[in-house]
Short mmCIF file of C-alpha atoms in Angstrom, two decimals:
data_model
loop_
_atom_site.label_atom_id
_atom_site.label_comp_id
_atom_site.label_asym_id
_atom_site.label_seq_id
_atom_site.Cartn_x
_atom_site.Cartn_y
_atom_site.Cartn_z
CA UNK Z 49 141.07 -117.33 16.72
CA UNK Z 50 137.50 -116.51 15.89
CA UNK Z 51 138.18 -115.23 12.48
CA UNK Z 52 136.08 -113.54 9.55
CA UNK Z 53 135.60 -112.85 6.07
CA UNK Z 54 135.01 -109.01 5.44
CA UNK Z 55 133.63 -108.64 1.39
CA UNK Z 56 132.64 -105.24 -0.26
CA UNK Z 57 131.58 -105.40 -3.76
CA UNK Z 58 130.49 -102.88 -6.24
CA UNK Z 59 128.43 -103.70 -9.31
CA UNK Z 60 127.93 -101.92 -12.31
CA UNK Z 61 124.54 -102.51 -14.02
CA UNK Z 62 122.70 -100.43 -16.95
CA UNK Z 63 118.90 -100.49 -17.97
CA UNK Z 64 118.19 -102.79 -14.97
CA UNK Z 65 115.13 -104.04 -12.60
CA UNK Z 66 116.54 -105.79 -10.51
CA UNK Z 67 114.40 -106.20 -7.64
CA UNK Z 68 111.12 -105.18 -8.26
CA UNK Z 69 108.40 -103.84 -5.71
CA UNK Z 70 105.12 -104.52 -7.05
CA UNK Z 71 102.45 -102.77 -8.62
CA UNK Z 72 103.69 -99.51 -8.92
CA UNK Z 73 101.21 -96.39 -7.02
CA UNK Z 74 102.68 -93.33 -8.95
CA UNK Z 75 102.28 -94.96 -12.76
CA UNK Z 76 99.29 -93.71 -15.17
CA UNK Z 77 99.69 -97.01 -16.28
CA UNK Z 78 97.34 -99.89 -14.88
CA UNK Z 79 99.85 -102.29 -15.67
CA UNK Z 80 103.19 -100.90 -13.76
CA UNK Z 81 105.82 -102.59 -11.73
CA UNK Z 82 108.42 -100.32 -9.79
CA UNK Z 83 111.41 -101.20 -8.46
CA UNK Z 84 112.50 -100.92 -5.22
CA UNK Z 85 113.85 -97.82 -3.59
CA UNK Z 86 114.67 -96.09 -0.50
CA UNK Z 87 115.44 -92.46 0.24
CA UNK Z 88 117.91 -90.88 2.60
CA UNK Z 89 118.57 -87.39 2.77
CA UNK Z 90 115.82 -86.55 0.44
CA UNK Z 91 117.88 -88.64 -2.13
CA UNK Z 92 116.52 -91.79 -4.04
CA UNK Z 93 118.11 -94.54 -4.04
CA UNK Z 94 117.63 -98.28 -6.02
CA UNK Z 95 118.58 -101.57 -4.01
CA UNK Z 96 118.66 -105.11 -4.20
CA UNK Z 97 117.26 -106.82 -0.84
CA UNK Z 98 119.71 -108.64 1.37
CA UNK Z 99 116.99 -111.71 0.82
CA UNK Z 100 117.24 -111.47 -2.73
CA UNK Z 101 121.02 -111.01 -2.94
CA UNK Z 102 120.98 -114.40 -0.89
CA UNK Z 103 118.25 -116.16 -3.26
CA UNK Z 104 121.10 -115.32 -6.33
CA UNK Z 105 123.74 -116.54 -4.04
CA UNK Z 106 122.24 -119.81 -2.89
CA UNK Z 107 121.31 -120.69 -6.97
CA UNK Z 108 124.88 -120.16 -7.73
CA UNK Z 109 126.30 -122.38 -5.07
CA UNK Z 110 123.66 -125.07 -6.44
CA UNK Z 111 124.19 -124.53 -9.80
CA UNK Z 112 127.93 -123.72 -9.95
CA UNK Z 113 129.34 -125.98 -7.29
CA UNK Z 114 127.02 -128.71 -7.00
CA UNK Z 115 125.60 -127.90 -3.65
CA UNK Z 116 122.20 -130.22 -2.89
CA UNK Z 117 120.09 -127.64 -1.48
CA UNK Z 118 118.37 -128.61 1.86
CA UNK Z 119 114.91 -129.63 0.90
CA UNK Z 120 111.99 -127.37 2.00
CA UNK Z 121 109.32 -127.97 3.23
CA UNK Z 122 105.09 -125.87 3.67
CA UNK Z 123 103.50 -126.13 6.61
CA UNK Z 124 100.21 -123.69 6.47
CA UNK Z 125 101.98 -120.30 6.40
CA UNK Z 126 105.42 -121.13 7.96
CA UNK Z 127 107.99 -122.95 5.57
CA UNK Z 128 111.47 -124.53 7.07
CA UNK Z 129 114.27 -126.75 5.46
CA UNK Z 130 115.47 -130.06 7.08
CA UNK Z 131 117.58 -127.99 9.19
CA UNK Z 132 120.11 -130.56 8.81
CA UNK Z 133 124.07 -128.43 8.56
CA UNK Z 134 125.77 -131.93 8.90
CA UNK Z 135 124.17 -133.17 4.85
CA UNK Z 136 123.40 -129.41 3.72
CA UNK Z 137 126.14 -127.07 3.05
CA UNK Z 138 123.04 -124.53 2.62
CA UNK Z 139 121.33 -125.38 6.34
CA UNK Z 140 125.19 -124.84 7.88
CA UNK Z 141 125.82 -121.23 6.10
CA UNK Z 142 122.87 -119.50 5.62
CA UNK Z 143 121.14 -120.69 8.87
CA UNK Z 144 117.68 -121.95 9.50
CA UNK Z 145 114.85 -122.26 12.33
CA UNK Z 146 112.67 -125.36 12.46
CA UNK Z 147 110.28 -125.17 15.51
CA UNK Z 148 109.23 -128.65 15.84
CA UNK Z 149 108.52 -131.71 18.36
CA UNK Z 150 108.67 -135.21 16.72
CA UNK Z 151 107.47 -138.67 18.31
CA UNK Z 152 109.99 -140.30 20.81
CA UNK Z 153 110.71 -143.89 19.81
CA UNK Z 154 112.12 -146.56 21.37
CA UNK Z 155 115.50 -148.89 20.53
CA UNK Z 156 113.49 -151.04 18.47
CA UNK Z 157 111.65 -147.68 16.36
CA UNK Z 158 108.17 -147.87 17.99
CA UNK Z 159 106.51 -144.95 19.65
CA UNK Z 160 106.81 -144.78 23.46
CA UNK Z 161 103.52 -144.15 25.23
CA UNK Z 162 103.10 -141.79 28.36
CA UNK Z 163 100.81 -143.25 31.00
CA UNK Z 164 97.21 -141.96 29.30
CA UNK Z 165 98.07 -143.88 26.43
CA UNK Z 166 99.16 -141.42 23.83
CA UNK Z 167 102.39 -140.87 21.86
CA UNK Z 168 105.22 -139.02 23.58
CA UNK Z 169 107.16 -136.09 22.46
CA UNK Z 170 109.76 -134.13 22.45
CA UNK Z 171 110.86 -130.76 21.78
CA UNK Z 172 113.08 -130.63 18.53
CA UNK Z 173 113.46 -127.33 17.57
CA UNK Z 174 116.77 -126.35 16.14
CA UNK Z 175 118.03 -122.91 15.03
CA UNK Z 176 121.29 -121.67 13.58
CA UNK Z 177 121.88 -118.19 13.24
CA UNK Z 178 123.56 -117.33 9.46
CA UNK Z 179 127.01 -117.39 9.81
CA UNK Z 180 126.70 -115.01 6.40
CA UNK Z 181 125.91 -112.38 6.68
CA UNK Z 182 125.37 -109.36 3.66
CA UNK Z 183 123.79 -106.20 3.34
CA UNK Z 184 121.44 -105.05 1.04
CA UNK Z 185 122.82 -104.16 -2.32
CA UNK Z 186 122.25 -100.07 -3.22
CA UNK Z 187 123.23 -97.77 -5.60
CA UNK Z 188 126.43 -95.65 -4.78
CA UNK Z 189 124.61 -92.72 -5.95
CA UNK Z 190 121.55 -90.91 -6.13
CA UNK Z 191 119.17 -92.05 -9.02
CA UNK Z 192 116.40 -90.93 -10.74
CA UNK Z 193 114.84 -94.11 -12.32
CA UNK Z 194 112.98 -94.39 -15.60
CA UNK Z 195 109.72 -95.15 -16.27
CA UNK Z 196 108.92 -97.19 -19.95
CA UNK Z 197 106.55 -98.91 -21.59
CA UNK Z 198 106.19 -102.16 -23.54
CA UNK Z 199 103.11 -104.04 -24.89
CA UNK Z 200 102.39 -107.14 -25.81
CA UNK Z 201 100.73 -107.08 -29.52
CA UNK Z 202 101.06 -110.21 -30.87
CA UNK Z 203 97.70 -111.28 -30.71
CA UNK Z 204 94.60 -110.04 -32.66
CA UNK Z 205 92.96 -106.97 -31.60
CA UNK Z 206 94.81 -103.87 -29.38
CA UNK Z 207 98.01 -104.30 -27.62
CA UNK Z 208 98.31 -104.52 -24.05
CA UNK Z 209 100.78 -102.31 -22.46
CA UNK Z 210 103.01 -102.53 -19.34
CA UNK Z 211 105.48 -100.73 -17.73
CA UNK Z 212 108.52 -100.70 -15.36
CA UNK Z 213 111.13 -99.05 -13.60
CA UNK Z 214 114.47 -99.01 -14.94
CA UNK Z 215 117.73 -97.52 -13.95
CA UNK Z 216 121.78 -97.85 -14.68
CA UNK Z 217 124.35 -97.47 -11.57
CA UNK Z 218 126.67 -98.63 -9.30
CA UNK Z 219 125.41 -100.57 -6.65
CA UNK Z 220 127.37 -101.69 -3.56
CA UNK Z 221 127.16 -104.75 -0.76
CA UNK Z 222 129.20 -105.97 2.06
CA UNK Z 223 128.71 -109.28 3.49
CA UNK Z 224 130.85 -111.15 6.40
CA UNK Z 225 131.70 -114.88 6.64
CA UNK Z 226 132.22 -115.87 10.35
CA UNK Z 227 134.72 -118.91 9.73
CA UNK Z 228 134.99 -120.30 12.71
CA UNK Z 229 131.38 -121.05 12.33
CA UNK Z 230 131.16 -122.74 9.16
CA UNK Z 231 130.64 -126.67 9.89
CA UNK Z 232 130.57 -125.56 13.82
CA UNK Z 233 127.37 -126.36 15.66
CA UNK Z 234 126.40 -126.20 19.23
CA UNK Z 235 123.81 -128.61 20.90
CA UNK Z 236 123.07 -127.26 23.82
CA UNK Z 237 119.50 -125.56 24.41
CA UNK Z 238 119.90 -122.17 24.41
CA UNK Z 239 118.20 -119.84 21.73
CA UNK Z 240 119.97 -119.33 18.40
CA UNK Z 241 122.41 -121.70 19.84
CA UNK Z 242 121.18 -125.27 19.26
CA UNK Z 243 121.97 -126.20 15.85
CA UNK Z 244 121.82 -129.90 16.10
CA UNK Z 245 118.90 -132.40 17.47
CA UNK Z 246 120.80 -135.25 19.72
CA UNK Z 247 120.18 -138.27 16.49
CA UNK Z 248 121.69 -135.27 13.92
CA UNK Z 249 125.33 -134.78 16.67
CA UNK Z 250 125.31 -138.26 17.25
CA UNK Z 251 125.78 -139.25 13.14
CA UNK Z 252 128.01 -136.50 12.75
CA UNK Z 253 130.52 -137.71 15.53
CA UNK Z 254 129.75 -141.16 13.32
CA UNK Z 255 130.94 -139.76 10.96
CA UNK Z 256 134.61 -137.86 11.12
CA UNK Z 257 133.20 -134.83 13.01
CA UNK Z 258 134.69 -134.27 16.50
CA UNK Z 259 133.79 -131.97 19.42
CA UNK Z 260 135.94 -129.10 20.67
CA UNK Z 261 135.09 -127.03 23.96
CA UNK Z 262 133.28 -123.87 23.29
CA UNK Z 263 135.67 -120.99 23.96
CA UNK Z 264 132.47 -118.45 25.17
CA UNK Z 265 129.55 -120.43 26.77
CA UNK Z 266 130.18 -122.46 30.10
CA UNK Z 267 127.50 -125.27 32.04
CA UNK Z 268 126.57 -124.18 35.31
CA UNK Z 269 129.68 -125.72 36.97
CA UNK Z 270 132.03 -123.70 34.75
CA UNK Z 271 132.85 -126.03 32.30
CA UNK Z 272 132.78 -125.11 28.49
CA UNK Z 273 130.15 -126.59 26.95
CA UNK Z 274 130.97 -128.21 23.47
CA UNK Z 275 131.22 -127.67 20.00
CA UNK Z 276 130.70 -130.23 17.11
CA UNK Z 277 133.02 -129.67 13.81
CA UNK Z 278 133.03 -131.41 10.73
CA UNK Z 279 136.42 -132.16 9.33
CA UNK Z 280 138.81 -129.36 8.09
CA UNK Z 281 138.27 -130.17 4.71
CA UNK Z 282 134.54 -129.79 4.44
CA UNK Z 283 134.76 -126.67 6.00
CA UNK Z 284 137.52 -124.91 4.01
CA UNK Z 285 135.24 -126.09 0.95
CA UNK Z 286 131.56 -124.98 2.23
CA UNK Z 287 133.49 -121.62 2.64
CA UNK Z 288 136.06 -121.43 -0.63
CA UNK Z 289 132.53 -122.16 -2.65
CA UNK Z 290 130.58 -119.61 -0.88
CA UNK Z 291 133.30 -117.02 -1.91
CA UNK Z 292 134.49 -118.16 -5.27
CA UNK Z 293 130.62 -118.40 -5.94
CA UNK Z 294 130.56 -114.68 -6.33
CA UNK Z 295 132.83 -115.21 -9.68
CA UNK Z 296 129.42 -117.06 -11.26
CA UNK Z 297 126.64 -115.29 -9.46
CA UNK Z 298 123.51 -114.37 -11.46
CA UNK Z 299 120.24 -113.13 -10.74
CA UNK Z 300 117.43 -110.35 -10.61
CA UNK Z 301 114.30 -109.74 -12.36
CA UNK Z 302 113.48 -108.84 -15.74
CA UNK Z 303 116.41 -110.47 -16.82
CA UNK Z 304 114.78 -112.01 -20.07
CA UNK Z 305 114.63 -107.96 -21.45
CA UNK Z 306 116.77 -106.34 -19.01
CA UNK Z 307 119.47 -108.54 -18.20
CA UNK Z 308 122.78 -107.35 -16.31
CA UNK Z 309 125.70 -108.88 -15.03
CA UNK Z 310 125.80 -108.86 -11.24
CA UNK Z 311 129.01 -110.16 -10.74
CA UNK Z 312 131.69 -108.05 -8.77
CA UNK Z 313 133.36 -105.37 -10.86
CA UNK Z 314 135.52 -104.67 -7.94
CA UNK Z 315 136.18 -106.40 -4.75
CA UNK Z 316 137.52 -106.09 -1.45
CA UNK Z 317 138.53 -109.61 0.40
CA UNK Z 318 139.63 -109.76 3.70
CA UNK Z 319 139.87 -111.69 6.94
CA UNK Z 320 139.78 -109.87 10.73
CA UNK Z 321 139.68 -111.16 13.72
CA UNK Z 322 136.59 -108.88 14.48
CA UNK Z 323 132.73 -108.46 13.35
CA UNK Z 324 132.67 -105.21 12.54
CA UNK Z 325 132.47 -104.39 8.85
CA UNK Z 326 135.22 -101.24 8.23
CA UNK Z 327 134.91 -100.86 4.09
CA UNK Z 328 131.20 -99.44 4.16
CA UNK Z 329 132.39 -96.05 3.04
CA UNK Z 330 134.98 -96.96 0.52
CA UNK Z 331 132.60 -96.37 -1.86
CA UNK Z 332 130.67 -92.58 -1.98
CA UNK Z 333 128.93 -90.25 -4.04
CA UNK Z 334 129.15 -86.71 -5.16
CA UNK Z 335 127.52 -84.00 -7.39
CA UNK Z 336 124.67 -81.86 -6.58
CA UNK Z 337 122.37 -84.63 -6.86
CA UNK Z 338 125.05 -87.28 -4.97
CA UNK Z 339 124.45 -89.07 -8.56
CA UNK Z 340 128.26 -89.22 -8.83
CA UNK Z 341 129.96 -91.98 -7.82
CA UNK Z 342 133.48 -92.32 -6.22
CA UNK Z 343 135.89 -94.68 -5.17
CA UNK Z 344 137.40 -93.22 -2.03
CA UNK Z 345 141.07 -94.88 -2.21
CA UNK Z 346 141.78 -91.88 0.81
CA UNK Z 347 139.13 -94.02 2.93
CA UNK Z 348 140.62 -97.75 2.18
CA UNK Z 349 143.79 -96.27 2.73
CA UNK Z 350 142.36 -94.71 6.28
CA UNK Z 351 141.05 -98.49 7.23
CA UNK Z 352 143.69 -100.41 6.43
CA UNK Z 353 145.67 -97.62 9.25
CA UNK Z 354 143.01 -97.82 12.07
CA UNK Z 355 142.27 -101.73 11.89
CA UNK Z 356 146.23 -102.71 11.27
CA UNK Z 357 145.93 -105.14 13.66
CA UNK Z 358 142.52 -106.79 12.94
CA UNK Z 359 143.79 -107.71 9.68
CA UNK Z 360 145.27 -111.25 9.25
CA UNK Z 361 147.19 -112.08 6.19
CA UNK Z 362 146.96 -110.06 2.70
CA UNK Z 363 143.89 -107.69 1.67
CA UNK Z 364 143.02 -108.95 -1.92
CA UNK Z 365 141.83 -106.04 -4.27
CA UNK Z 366 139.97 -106.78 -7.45
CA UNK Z 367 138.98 -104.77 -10.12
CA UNK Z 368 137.38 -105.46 -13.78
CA UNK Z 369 139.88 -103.49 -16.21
CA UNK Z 370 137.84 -100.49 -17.56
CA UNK Z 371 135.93 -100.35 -14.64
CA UNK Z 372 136.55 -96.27 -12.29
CA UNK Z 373 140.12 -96.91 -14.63
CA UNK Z 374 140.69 -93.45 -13.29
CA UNK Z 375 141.29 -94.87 -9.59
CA UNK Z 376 144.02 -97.94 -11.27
CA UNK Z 377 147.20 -95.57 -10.31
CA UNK Z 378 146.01 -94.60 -6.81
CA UNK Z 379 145.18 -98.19 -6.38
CA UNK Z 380 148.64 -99.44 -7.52
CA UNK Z 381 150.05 -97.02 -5.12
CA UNK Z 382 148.07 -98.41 -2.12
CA UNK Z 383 149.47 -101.94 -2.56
CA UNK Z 384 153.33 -100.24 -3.02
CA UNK Z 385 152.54 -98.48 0.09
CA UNK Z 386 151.20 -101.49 2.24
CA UNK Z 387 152.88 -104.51 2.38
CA UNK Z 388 149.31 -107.14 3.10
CA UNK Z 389 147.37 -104.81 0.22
CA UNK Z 390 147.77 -107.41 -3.31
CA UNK Z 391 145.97 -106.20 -6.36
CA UNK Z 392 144.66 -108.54 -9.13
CA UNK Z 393 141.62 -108.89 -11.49
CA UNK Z 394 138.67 -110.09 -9.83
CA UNK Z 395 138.53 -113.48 -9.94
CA UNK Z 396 142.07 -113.74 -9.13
CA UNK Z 397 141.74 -111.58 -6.17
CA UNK Z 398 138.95 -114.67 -5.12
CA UNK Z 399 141.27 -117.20 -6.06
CA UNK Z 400 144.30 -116.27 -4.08
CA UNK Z 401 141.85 -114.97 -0.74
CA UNK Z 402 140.68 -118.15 -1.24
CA UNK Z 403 144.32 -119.62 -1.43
CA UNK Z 404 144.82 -118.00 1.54
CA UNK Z 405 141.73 -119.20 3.62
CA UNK Z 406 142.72 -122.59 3.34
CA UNK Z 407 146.22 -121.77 5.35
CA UNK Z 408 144.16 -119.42 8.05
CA UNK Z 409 142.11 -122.07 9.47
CA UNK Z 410 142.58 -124.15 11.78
#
């Protein structure tokens, strides 16, 4: 069963910058860095990129669970990593592209000549789309950001003022795990789809992995083409770390003056047997300015009714005590109303999806 991971977070963060956008073009100040925002309805609104949101989570994996980080490398303005999923836990869930052709060698190592003498070679361009996935993260609500100033005026003479953008909300982010793809790679040469050169499948079946048929792609003659997987165990853990990861993350800029805690303050964990993302609304605003921010408990309530049977196993709920406290008895009387809804804290709710992961796949 081709099963996913489907996360919604929200984040609550005061006096931040988290992502900045450069010089800033409104400022009087020469010196001014604003942070990013987007409008929609004639609303403003503050956001983290999905890029950036994926630097934080790629340092916490390294960082917090020992993950060796596929080593990149600069090639005049295009950059790739090894593109190797079989030693990188990185390469295998956040996808790469490596357009490449490398020297064919013989049994013995040397370079094989064509007939005018020169070195053969061969295509070895590999790609892998991500199999996460995650949104941007913005602000529930509407905000009207802050513009201050600092200076530097430690040295002799004037001081040399600055200034940035800052803002408090409550941001939100989805992001989707496909499973079935972690520590999954196809070989054959089709775009997107080949993940592995021919040396890179041939030490992975060396070493414990296996292939399976592909259940969606057939040859020519109707046969399924095929799969390599790397044992069960290295997969549950390249996806358990990716999730429990979110327990540790940290990130964003101006942290040294503005720092904020980006982990969860509320969390939704759960695993479908479809793509499509169904808690993007749980989440809205309100107020004559949409600057107020709800937790729509009707909506969850709504999704966990029209996707009944996409959902596989218990729907973990987390939520940092203190944190929309107002919303803690409709919550309690979702889960007494649904059987598969569980509440816990937050990194409980991780723990025990997690818990549950390992008994989902195959």
């Amino acid at each position: 069963m081709n099963l996913k991971t489907q996360g919604f977070i929200l984040l609550d963060v005061d006096v931040v910058a988290l992502n900045n956008a450069g010089k800033s073009t409104t400022s009087n100040f020469d010196n001014a860095v604003a942070t990013k925002k987007i409008n929609k309805n004639g609303r403003t609104y503050t956001y983290v990129s999905g890029q950036a949101w994926r630097y934080w989570w790629r340092d916490a994996l390294q960082k917090n669970h020992q993950w060796l980080l596929s080593p990149i490398t600069r090639d005049n303005k295009i950059a790739f990593t090894a593109a190797n999923p079989v030693q990188y836990a990185d390469d295998d869930v956040f996808g790469f592209m490596k357009a490449a052709k490398d020297i064919v060698r013989d049994e013995q190592g040397n370079p094989v000549l064509d007939t005018k003498g020169k070195e053969k070679k061969e295509d070895v361009t590999v790609t892998r789309v991500s199999p996460l996935k995650n949104s941007a993260i913005i602000s529930v609500g509407s905000v009207r950001t802050a513009e201050n100033w600092s200076s530097m005026a430690r040295q002799e003479g004037d001081s040399v003022p600055y200034s940035k953008e800052e803002y408090s909300a409550i941001m939100k982010g989805m992001f989707s795990l496909d499973l079935a793809q972690v520590g999954t790679f196809a070989t054959y040469n089709k775009t997107g789809f080949k993940n592995l050169t021919e040396d890179l499948k041939k030490t992975a079946l060396q070493n414990g992995s296996k292939e399976i048929d592909d259940l969606f792609v057939k040859d020519s003659k109707g046969n399924a083409q095929k799969l390599v997987q790397l044992p069960k165990e290295t997969r549950i853990k390249r996806i358990t770390d990716t999730i429990k990861a979110l327990k540790t993350i940290s990130g964003g800029a101006m942290q040294t003056d503005n720092m904020g805690d980006v982990t969860p303050k509320f969390i939704i964990l759960a695993t479908m047997t479809t793509g499509n993302h169904p808690f993007s609304h749980v989440a809205i605003n309100d107020g004559v300015n949409n600057d107020r921010v709800l937790l729509n408990v009707e909506g969850i309530e709504e999704v966990l009714n029209d996707y009944k049977d996409q959902f596989e196993g218990t729907v973990f709920i987390g939520r940092r005590s203190g944190f929309m406290e107002e919303y803690k008895s409709d919550l309690e009387k979702l889960s007494e109303k649904f059987s598969n809804v569980k509440l816990h804290s937050i990194n409980e709710a991780i723990d025990l999806y997690c818990s549950q992961l390992e008994t989902q796949l195959n």
